[in-house]
Short mmCIF file of C-alpha atoms in Angstrom, two decimals:
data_model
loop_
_atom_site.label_atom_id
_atom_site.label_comp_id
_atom_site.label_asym_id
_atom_site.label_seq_id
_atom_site.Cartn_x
_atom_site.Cartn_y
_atom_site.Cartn_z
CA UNK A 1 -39.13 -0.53 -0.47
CA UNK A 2 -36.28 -0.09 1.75
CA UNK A 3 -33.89 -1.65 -1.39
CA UNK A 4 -35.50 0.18 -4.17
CA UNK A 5 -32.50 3.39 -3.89
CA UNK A 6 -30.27 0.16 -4.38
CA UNK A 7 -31.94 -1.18 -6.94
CA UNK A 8 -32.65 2.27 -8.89
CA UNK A 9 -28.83 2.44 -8.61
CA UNK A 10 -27.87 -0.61 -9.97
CA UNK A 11 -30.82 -0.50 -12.83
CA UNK A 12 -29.90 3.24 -14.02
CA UNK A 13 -25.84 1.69 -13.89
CA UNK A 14 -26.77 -0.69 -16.25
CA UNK A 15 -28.64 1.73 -18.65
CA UNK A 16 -32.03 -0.11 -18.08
CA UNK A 17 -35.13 1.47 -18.69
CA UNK A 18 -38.49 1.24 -16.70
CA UNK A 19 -41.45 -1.27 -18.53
CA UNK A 20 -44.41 1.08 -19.27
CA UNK A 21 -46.82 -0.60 -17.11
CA UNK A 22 -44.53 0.00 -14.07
CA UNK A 23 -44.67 3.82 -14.38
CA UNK A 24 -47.48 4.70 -12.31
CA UNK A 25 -46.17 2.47 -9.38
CA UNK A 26 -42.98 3.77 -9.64
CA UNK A 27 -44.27 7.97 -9.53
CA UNK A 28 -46.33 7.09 -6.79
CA UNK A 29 -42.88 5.65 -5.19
CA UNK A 30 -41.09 8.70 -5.75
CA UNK A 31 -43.71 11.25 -4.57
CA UNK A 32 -43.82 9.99 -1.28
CA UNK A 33 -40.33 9.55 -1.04
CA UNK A 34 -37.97 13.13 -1.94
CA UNK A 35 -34.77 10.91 -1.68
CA UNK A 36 -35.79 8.44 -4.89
CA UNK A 37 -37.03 11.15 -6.81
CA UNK A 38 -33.36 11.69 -8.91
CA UNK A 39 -32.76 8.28 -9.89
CA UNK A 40 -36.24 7.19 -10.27
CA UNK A 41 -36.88 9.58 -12.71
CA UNK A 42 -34.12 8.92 -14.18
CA UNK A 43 -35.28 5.39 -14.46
CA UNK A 44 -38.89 5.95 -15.70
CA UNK A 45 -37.42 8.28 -18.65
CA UNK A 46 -39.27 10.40 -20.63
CA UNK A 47 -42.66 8.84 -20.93
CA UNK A 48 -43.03 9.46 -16.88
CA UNK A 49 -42.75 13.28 -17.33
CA UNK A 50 -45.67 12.66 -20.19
CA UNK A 51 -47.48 11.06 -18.01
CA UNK A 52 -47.02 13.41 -14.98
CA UNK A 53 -48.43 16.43 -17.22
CA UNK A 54 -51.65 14.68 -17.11
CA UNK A 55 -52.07 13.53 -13.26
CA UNK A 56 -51.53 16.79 -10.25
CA UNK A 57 -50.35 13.76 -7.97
CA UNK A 58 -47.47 13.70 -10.06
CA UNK A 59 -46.27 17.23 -11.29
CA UNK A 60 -43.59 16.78 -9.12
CA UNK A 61 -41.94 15.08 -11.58
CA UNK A 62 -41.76 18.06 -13.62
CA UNK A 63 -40.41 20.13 -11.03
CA UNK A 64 -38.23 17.47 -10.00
CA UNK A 65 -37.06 17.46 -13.78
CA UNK A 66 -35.30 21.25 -15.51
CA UNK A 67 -37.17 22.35 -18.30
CA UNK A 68 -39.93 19.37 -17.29
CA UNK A 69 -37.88 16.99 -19.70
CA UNK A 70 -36.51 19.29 -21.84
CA UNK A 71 -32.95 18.23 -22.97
CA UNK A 72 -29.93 20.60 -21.99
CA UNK A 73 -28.18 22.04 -24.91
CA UNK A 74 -24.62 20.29 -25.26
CA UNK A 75 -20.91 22.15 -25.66
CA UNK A 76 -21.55 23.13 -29.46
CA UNK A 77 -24.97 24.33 -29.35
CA UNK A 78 -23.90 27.59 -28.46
CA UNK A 79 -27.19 29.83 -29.46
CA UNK A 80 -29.11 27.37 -27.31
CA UNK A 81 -27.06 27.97 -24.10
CA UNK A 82 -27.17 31.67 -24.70
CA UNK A 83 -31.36 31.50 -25.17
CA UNK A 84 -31.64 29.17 -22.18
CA UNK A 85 -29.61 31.54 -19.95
CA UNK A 86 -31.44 35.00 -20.81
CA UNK A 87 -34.52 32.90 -21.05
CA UNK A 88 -35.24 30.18 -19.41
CA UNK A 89 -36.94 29.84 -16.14
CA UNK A 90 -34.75 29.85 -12.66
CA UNK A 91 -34.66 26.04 -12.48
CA UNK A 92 -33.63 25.73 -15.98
CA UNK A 93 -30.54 28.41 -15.69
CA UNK A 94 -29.47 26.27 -12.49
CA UNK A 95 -29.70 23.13 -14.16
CA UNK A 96 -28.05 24.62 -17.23
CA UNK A 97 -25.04 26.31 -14.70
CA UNK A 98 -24.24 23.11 -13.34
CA UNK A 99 -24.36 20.78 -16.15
CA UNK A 100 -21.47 23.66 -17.97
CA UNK A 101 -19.56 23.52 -14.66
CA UNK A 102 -19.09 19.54 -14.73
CA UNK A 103 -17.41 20.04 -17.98
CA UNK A 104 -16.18 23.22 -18.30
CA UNK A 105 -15.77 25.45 -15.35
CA UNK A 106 -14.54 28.26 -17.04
CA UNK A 107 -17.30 28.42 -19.50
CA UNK A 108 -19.76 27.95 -16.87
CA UNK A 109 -18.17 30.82 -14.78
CA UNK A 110 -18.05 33.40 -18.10
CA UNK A 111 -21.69 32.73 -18.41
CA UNK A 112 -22.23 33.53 -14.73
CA UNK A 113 -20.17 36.79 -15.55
CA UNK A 114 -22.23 37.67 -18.43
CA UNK A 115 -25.55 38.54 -16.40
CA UNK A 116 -24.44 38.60 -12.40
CA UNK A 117 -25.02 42.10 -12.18
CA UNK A 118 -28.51 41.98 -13.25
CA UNK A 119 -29.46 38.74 -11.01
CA UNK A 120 -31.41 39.09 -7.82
CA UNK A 121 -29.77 38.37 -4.62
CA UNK A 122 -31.49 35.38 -4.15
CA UNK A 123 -30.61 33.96 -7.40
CA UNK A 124 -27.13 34.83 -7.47
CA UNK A 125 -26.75 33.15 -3.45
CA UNK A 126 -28.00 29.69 -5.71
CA UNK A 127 -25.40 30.13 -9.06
CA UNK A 128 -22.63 31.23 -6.72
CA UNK A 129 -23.00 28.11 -5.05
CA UNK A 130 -22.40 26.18 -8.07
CA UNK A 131 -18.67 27.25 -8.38
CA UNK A 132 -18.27 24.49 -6.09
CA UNK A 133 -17.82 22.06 -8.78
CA UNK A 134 -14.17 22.46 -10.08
CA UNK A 135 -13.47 25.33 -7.67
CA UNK A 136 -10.29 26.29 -8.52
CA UNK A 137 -7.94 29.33 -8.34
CA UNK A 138 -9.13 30.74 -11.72
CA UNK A 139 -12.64 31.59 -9.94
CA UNK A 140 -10.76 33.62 -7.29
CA UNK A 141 -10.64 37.40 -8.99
CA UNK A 142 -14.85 36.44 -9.65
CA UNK A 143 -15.09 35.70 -5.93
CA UNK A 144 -13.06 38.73 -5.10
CA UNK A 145 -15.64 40.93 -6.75
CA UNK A 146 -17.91 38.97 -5.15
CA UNK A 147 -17.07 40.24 -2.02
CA UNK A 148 -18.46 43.66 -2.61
CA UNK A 149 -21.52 41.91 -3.39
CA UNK A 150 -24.47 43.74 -1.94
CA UNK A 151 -26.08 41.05 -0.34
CA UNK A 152 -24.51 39.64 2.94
CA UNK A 153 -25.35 35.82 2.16
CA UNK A 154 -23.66 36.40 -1.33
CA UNK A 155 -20.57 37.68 0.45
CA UNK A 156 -20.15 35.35 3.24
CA UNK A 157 -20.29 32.07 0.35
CA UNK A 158 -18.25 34.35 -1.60
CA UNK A 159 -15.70 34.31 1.58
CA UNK A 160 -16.09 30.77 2.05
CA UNK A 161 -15.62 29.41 -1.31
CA UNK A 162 -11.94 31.48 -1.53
CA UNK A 163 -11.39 30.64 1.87
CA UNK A 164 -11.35 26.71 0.31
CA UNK A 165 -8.73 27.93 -2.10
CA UNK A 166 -5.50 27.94 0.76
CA UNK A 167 -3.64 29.79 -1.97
CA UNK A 168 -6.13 32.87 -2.34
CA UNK A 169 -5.31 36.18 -1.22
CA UNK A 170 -8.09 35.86 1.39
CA UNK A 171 -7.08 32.85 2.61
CA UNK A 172 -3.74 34.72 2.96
CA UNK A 173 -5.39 37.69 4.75
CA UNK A 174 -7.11 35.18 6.94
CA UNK A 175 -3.34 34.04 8.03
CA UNK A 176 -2.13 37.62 9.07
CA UNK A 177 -4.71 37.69 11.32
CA UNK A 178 -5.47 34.37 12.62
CA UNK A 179 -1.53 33.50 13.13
CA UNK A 180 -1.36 36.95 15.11
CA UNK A 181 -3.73 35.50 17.23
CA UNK A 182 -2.31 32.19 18.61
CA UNK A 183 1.54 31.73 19.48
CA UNK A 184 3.68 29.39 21.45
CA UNK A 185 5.22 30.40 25.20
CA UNK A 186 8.42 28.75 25.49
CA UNK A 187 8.42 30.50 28.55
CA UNK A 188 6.36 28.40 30.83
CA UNK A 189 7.31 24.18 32.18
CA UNK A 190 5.95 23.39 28.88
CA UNK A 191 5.67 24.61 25.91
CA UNK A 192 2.24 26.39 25.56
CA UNK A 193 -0.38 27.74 23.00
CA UNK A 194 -1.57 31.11 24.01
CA UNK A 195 -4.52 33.06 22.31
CA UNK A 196 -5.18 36.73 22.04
CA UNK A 197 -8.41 37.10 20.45
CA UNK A 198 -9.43 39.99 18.38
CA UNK A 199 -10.53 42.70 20.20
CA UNK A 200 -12.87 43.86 17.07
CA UNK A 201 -14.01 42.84 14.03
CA UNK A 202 -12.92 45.87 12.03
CA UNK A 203 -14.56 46.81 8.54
CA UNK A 204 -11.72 44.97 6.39
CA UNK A 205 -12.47 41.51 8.55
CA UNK A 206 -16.22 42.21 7.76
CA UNK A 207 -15.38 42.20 3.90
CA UNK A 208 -13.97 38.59 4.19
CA UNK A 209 -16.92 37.28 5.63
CA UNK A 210 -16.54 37.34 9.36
CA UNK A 211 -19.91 37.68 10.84
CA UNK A 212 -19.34 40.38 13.55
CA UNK A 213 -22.62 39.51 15.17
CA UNK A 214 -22.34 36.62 17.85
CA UNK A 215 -24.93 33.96 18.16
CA UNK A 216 -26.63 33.79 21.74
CA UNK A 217 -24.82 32.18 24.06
CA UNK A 218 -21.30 32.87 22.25
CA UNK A 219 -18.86 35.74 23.15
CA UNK A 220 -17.48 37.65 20.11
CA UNK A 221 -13.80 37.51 20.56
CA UNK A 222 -14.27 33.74 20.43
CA UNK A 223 -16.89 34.21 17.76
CA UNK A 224 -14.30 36.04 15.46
CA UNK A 225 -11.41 34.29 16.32
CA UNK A 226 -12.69 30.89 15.14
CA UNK A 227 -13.67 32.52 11.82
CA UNK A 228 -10.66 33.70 11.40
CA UNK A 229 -8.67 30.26 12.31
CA UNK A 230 -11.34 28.36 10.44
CA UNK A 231 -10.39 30.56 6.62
CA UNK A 232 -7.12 30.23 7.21
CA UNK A 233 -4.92 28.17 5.40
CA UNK A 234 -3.82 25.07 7.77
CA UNK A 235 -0.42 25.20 6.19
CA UNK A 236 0.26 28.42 7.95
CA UNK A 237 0.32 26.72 11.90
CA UNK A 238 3.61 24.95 11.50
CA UNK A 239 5.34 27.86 10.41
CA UNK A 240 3.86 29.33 13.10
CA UNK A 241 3.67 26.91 15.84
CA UNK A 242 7.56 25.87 15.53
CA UNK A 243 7.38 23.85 12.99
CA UNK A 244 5.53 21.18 14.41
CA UNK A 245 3.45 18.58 12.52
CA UNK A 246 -0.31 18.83 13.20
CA UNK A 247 -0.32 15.72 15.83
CA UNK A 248 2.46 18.22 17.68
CA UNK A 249 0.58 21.19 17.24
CA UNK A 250 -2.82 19.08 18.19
CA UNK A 251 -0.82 17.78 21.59
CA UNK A 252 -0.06 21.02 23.02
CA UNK A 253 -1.58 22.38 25.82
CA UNK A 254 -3.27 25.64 25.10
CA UNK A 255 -3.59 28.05 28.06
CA UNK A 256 -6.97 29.69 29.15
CA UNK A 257 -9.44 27.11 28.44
CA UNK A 258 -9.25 28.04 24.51
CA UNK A 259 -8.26 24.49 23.48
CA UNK A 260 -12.23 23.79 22.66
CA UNK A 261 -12.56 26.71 20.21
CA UNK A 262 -9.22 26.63 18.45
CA UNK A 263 -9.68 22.76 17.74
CA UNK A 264 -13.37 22.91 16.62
CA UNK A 265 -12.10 25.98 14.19
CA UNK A 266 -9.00 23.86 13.27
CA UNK A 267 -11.78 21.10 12.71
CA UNK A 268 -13.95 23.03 10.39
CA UNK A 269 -10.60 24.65 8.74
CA UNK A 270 -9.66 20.40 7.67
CA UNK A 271 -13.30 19.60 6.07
CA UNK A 272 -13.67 22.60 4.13
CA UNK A 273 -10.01 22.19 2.35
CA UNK A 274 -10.04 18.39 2.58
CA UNK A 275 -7.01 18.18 4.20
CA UNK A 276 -6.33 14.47 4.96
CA UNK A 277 -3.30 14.96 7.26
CA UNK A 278 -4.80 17.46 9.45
CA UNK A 279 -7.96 15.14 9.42
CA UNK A 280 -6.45 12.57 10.93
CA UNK A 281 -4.68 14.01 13.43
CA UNK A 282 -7.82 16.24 14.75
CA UNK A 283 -9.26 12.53 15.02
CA UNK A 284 -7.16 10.84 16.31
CA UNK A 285 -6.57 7.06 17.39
CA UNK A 286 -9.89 5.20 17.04
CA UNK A 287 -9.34 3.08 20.07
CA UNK A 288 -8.53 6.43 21.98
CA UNK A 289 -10.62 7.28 25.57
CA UNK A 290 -14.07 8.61 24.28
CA UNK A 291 -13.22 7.82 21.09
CA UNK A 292 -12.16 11.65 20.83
CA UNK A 293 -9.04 12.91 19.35
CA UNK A 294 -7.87 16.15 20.08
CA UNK A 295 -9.98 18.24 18.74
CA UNK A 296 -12.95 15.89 17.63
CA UNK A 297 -15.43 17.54 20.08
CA UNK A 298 -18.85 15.66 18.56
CA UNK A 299 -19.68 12.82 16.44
CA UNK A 300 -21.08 15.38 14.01
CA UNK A 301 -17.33 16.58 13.72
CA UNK A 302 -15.54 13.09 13.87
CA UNK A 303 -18.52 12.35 10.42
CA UNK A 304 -17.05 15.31 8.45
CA UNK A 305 -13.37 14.88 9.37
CA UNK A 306 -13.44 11.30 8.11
CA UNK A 307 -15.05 12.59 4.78
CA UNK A 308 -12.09 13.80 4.15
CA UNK A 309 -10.23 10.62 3.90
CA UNK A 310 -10.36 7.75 1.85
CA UNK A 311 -13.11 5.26 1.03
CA UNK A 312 -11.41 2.34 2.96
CA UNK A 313 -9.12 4.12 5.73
CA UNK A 314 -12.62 5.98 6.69
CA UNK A 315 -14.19 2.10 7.07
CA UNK A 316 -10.70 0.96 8.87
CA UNK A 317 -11.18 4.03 11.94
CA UNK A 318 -14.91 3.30 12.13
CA UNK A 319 -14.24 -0.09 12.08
CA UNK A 320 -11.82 0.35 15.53
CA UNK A 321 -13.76 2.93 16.84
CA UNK A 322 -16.94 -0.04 17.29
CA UNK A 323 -14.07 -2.50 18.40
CA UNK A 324 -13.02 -0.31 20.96
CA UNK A 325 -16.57 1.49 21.93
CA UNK A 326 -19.26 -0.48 20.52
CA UNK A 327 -22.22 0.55 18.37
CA UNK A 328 -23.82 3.09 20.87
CA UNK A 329 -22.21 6.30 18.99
CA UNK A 330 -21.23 4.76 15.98
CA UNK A 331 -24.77 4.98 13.88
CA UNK A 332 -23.65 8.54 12.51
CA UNK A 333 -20.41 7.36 11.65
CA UNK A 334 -21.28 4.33 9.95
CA UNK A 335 -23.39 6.88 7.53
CA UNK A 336 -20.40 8.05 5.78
CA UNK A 337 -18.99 4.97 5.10
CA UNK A 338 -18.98 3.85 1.47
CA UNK A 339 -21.38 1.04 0.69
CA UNK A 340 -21.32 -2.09 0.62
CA UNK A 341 -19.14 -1.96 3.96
CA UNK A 342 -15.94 -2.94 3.23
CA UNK A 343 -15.13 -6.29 5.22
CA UNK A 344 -13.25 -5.09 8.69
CA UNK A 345 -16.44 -2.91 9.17
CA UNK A 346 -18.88 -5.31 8.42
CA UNK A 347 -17.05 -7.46 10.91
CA UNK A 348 -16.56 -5.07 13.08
CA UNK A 349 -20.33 -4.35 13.32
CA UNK A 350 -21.33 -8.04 14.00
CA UNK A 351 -19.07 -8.61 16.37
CA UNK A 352 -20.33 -6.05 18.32
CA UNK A 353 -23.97 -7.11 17.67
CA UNK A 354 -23.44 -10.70 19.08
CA UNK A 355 -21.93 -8.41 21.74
CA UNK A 356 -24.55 -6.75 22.83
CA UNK A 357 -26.84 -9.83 22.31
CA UNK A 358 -24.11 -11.29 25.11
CA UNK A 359 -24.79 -8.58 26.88
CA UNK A 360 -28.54 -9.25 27.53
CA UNK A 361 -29.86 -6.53 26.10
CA UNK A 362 -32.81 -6.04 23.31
CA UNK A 363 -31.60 -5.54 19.32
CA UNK A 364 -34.09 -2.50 18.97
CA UNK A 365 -31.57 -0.76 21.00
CA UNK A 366 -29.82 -0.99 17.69
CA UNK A 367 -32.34 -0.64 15.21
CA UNK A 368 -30.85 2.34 13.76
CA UNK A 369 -27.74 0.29 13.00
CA UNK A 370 -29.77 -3.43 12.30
CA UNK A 371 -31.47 -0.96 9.54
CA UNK A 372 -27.67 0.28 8.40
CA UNK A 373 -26.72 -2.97 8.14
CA UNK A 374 -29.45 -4.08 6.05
CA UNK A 375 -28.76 -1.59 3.32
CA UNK A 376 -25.15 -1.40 3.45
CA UNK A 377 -23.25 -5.12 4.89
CA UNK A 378 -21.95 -6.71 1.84
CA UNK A 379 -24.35 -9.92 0.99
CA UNK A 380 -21.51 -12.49 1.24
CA UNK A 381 -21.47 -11.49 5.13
CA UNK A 382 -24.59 -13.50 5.04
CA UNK A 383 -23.19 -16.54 6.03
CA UNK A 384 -21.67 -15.13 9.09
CA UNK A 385 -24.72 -15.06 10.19
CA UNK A 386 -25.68 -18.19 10.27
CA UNK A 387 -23.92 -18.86 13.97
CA UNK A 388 -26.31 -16.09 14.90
CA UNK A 389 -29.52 -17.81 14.58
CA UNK A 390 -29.98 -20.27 17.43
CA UNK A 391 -31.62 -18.28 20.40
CA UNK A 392 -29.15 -18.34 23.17
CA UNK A 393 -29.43 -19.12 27.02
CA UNK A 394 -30.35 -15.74 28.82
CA UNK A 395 -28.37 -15.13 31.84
CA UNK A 396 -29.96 -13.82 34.90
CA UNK A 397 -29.26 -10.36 34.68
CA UNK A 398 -30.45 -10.59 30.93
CA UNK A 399 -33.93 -8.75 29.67
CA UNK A 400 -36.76 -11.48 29.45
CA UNK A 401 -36.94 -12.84 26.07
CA UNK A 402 -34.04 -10.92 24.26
CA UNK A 403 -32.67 -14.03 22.53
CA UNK A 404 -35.58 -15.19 20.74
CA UNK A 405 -35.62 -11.09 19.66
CA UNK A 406 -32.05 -11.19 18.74
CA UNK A 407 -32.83 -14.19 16.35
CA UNK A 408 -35.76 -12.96 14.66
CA UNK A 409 -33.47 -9.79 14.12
CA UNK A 410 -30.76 -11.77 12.83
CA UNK A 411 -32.91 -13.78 10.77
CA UNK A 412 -33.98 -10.89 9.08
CA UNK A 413 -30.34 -9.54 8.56
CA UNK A 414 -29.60 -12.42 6.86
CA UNK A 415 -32.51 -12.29 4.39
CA UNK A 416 -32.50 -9.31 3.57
CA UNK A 417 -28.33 -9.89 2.30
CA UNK A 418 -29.00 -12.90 0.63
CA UNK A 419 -31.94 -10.55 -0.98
CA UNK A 420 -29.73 -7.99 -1.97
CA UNK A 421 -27.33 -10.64 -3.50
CA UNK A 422 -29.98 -12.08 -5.31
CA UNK A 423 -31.00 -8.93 -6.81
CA UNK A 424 -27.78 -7.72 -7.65
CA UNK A 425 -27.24 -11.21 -9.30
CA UNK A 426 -30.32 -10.62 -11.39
CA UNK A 427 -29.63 -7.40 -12.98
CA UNK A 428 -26.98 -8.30 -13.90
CA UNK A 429 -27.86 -11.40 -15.31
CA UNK A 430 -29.82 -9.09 -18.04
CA UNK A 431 -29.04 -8.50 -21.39
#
């Protein structure tokens, strides 16, 4: 059961279709589990959603599915798309939004247009959040307007969506602010950041989403000035800053115990306009103490930075960050790693699971990764682990019985690649 997202991927790839007599297994499959539901359904085809009209157990399906398995009108059926939209029911309009914005954002935005002033709040919070499909600096005057918006949650995605767009005028706004904010003292030893927060949030800063309200705990100048340094545009800081690079920037010392908010906002400024160069230098070196680059404050962080970068420079810094730390923080990091794991990680996680075997200790202290690994080590890493097998002599300081555990767990590992590469093998063996 573990496989079947796999091998719902690799079926629906291929364009293969679901026998009749395995649609009841496979609802039942998908009701129990929310994150199969997409491409199971997509698997079982129409005749599920005929069958889930006639069994409650399995109306999910039909939620699950817009318009319960009615077919989206395409590009040319234009009267279709116009009945659908004044029509149809919420899920439908939302299905129908999304599938325009894929191909055509500025058709899908026009139709937005067309009704948004009639649309709940609620409702226009959900289609809003669709323009983040081919956001692009066409949808900024929309946004703009959007910002007058009457309902707060509207505004504030209205703020963050142009706040994505570094050329925008609010992004721009953002940067008068934020940059009067934080300057370098060239007058002290060293050169130094120093912050002056905001000493309000005034009714203009309100309008461009900063939340004046602090959460507990927080104080509001700190409160406003990360909003302000997290919608700004991270091309503005070298101007700013001396025209430093971001690793120069990043290496400053920044006076008054500020350096924790300005990097987290400087964090959250790099995911949300995928900036790749500012990723990696928030990071940092893999191998570095704690693992932590300069402003990479929690795992959570470090996950979304390397988001931001490439399928297989993401694998090569999570691959050096378990050579250098081991697999004790690394589970959340290994999650954003494309799959199957390209071959330094893979290594890089087995090494450091005959390390901790080594060690003495007992593989469910690992499980969370031992399940990883499962699901994403490419199969031909099987035979690696092989060598891994034979149950090693404990030393003294070792928990009782941990090597015969480590082998059963390795065992496993091993069958369940050689599983995968069997299955894979299969499917594709079908014509």
């Amino acid at each position: 059961m573990e496989l079947l997202p796999q091998w719902l991927a690799a079926a629906n790839a291929r364009g293969f279709a679901a026998p009749s007599e395995t649609l009841p297994a496979l609802l039942d499959a998908a009701r129990g589990r929310t994150d199969l539901r997409p491409a199971a359904l997509e698997f079982a085809g129409p005749r599920a959603l005929w069958l889930a009209r006639l069994n409650p157990e399995w109306r999910f399906a039909l939620r699950s599915t817009p318009g319960g398995g009615t077919s989206l009108p395409g590009p040319e059926e234009t009267g279709r798309i116009a009945e659908l939209w004044q029509e149809g029911l919420f899920a439908e309009r939302v299905a129908l939004l999304a599938s325009i914005r894929s191909r055509d954002p500025e058709a899908a935005r026009a139709l937005l247009e067309s009704t948004w002033p009639t649309e709940r709040a609620e409702d226009r919070l959900m289609f809003l959040d669709s323009l983040r499909t081919g956001l692009g600096p066409r949808d900024e005057p929309f946004l703009e307007r959007a910002l007058a918006d009457r309902s707060r949650n509207v505004r504030a995605t209205a703020a963050e969506l142009l706040s994505a767009l570094p050329g925008s005028a609010l992004a721009a706004r953002m940067a008068v602010r934020a940059t009067a904010c934080v300057a370098v003292d060239h007058t002290r030893d060293t050169a130094t950041i120093v912050v002056e927060a905001p000493h309000e949030c005034d009714a203009a800063m309100e309008r461009d989403g900063v939340v004046p309200k602090a959460p507990p705990g927080r104080g509001e100048r700190s409160w406003w000035l990360g909003q302000l340094v997290e919608s700004s545009p991270l091309a503005c800081w070298p101007a700013r800053l001396g025209g430093r690079t971001p690793e120069e920037i990043l290496a400053l010392p920044v006076a008054d115990d500020w350096t924790g908010e300005l990097h987290a906002a400087w964090c959250r400024a790099a995911v949300r306009q995928r900036d790749a160069d500012w990723s990696r230098a928030l990071l940092g070196a893999p191998s570095a103490p704690e693992a932590g680059g300069p402003g990479a404050v929690s795992l959570a962080e470090r996950a979304r930075l390397l988001g931001t970068l490439p399928t297989g420079e993401r694998a090569g810094w999570v691959a050096g960050f378990i050579a250098a730390h081991g697999l004790s923080e690394a589970f959340q990091l290994l999650g954003v790693c494309a799959v199957p794991w390209a071959a330094p990680l893979g290594r890089a996680v087995l090494d450091a699971l005959n390390i901790a075997r080594d060690a003495g200790s007992y593989p469910w202290s690992f499980s969370g990764v031992m399940g990883l690994a499962e699901r994403c080590l490419d199969p031909a890493e099987a035979a690696r682990l092989d060598g891994l097998l034979a149950v090693p002599e404990e030393p003294e300081d070792a928990s009782p019985g941990a090597g015969g555990y480590w082998a059963e767990a390795f065992q496993r590992l091993g069958t369940t690649l050689r599983l995968r590469a069997v299955m894979s093998e299969e499917l594709g063996a079908v014509r």
